[in-house]
Coordinates of C-alpha atoms in Angstrom, one line a residue:
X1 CA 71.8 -8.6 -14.8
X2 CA 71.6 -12.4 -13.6
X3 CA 69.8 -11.1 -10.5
X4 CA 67.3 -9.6 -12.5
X5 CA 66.9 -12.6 -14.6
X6 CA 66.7 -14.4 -11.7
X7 CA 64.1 -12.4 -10.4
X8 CA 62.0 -12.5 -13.6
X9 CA 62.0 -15.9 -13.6
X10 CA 60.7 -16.2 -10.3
X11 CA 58.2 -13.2 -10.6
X12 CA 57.0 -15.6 -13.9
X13 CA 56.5 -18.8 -12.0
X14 CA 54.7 -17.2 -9.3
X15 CA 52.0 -15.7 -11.5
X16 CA 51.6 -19.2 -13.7
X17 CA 51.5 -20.6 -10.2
X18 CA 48.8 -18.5 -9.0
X19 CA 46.7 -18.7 -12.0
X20 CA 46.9 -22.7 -11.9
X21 CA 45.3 -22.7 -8.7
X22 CA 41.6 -22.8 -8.9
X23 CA 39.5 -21.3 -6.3
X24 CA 37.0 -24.2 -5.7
X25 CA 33.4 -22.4 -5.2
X26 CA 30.7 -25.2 -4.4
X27 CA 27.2 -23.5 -5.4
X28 CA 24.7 -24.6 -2.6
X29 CA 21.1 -24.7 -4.1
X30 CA 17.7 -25.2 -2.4
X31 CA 14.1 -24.7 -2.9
X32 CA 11.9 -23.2 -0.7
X33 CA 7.8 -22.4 -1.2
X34 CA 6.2 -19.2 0.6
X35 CA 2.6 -18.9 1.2
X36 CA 1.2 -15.9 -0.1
X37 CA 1.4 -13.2 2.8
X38 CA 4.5 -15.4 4.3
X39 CA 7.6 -14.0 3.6
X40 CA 11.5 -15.9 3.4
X41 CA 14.5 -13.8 5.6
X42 CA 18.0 -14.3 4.8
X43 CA 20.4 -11.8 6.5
X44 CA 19.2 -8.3 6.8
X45 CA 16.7 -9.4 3.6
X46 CA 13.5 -10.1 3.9
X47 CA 11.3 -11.6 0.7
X48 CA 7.7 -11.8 0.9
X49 CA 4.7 -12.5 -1.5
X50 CA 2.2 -10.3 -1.3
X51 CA -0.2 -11.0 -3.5
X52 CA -1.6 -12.5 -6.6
X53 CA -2.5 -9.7 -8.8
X54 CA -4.0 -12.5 -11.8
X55 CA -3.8 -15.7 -12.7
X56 CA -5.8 -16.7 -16.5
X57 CA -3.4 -19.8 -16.8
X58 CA -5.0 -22.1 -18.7
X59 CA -6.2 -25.1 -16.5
X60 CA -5.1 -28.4 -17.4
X61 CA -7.0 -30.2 -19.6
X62 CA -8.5 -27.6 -21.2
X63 CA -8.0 -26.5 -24.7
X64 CA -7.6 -22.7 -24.7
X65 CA -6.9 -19.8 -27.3
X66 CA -4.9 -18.0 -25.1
X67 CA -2.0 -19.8 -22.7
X68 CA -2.8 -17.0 -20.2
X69 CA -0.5 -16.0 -17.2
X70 CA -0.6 -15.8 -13.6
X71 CA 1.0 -12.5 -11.9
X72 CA 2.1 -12.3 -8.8
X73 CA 3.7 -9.4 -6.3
X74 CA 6.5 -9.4 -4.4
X75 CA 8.4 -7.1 -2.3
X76 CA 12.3 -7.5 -0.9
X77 CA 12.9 -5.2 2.4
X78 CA 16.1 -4.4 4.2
X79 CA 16.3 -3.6 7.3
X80 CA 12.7 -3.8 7.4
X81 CA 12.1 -1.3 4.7
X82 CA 10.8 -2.0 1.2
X83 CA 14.4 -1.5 -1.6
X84 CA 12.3 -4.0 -4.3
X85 CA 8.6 -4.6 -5.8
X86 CA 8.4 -7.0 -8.3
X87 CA 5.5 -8.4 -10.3
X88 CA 6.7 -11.7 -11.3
X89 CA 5.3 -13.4 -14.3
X90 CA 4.6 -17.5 -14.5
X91 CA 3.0 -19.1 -18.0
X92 CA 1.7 -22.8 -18.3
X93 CA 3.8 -23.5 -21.1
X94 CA 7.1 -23.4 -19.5
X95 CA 8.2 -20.5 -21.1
X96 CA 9.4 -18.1 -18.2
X97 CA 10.2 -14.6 -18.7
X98 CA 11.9 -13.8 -15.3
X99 CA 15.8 -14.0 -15.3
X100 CA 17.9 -15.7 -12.8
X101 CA 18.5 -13.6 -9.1
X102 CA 15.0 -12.3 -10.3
X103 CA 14.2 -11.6 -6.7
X104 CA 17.8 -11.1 -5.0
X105 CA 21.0 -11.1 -7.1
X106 CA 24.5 -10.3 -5.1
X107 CA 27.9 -12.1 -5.3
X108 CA 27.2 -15.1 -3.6
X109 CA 23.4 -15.3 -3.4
X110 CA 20.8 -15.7 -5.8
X111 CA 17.2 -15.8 -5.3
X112 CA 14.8 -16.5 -7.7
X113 CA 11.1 -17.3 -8.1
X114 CA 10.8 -20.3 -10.2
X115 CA 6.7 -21.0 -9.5
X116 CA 3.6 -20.7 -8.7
X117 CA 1.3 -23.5 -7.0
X118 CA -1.5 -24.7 -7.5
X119 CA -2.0 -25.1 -10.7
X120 CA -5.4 -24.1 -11.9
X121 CA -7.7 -27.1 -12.6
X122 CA -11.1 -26.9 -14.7
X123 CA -14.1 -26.0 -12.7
X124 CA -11.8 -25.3 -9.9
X125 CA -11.6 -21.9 -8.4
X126 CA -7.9 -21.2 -6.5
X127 CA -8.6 -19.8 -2.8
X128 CA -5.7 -17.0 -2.5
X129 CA -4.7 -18.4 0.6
X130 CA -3.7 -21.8 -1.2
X131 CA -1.1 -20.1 -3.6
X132 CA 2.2 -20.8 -2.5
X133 CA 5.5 -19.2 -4.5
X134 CA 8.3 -21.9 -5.0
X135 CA 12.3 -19.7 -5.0
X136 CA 15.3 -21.1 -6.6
X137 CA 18.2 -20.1 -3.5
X138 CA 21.6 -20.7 -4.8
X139 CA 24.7 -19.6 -2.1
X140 CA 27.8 -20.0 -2.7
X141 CA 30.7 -21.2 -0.9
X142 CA 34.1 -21.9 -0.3

């Protein structure tokens, strides 16, 4: 019977032990902008912007009706084969409709798109070639 206490005891302090110890996972974030028809690799992953499908943002300045949005698509590849399209959405009025690991979501990486440059100015038309598409990367690490 005492061994068994004994034993509880010990089986008890291990476990509050264990649970007291906090795995310390820093988060590594950068920022990185593709051009369109440039692409970002990571791993076996590949993320590259393809193409602007729209973009009735309105420019700054300007009063409009309508706020407008810019579109943009995106493909992820593995292995060098298309998994993911995605049309990503961006609005001028900081509302953004894309969720967090929009682009890439596993355990310990996150890839988002966060933006869209330039922003449209009046009288201004926006070459395609100039876009670029800013991503959120967040890795993390022990």
């Amino acid at each position: 019977m005492k061994q068994l206490f004994f034993t509880s005891i010990f089986l008890f302090s291990f476990v509050i032990n264990l649970q007291n110890q906090s795995i310390d996972k820093e988060i590594r974030t950068q920022v990185n902008e593709i051009s369109i028809k440039d692409s970002f690799t990571f791993d076996d992953y590949v993320i590259r912007f393809v193409n602007v499908l729209s973009d009735s943002r309105c420019p700054k300045g300007v009063m409009c009706v309508q706020a407008g949005a810019a579109i943009v698509k995106v493909v992820v590849y593995k292995s060098g084969k298309p998994i993911q399209n995605h049309n990503m959405t961006f609005t001028p009025n900081g509302y953004f409709p894309n969720n967090k690991g929009n682009l890439f979501n596993s355990e310990t990486l996150k890839i988002t798109s966060i933006g869209l440059l330039p922003y449209p100015k009046p009288e201004t038309q926006i070459i395609k070639e100039n876009y670029t598409l800013k991503l959120l990367i967040e890795e993390e690490v022990e």
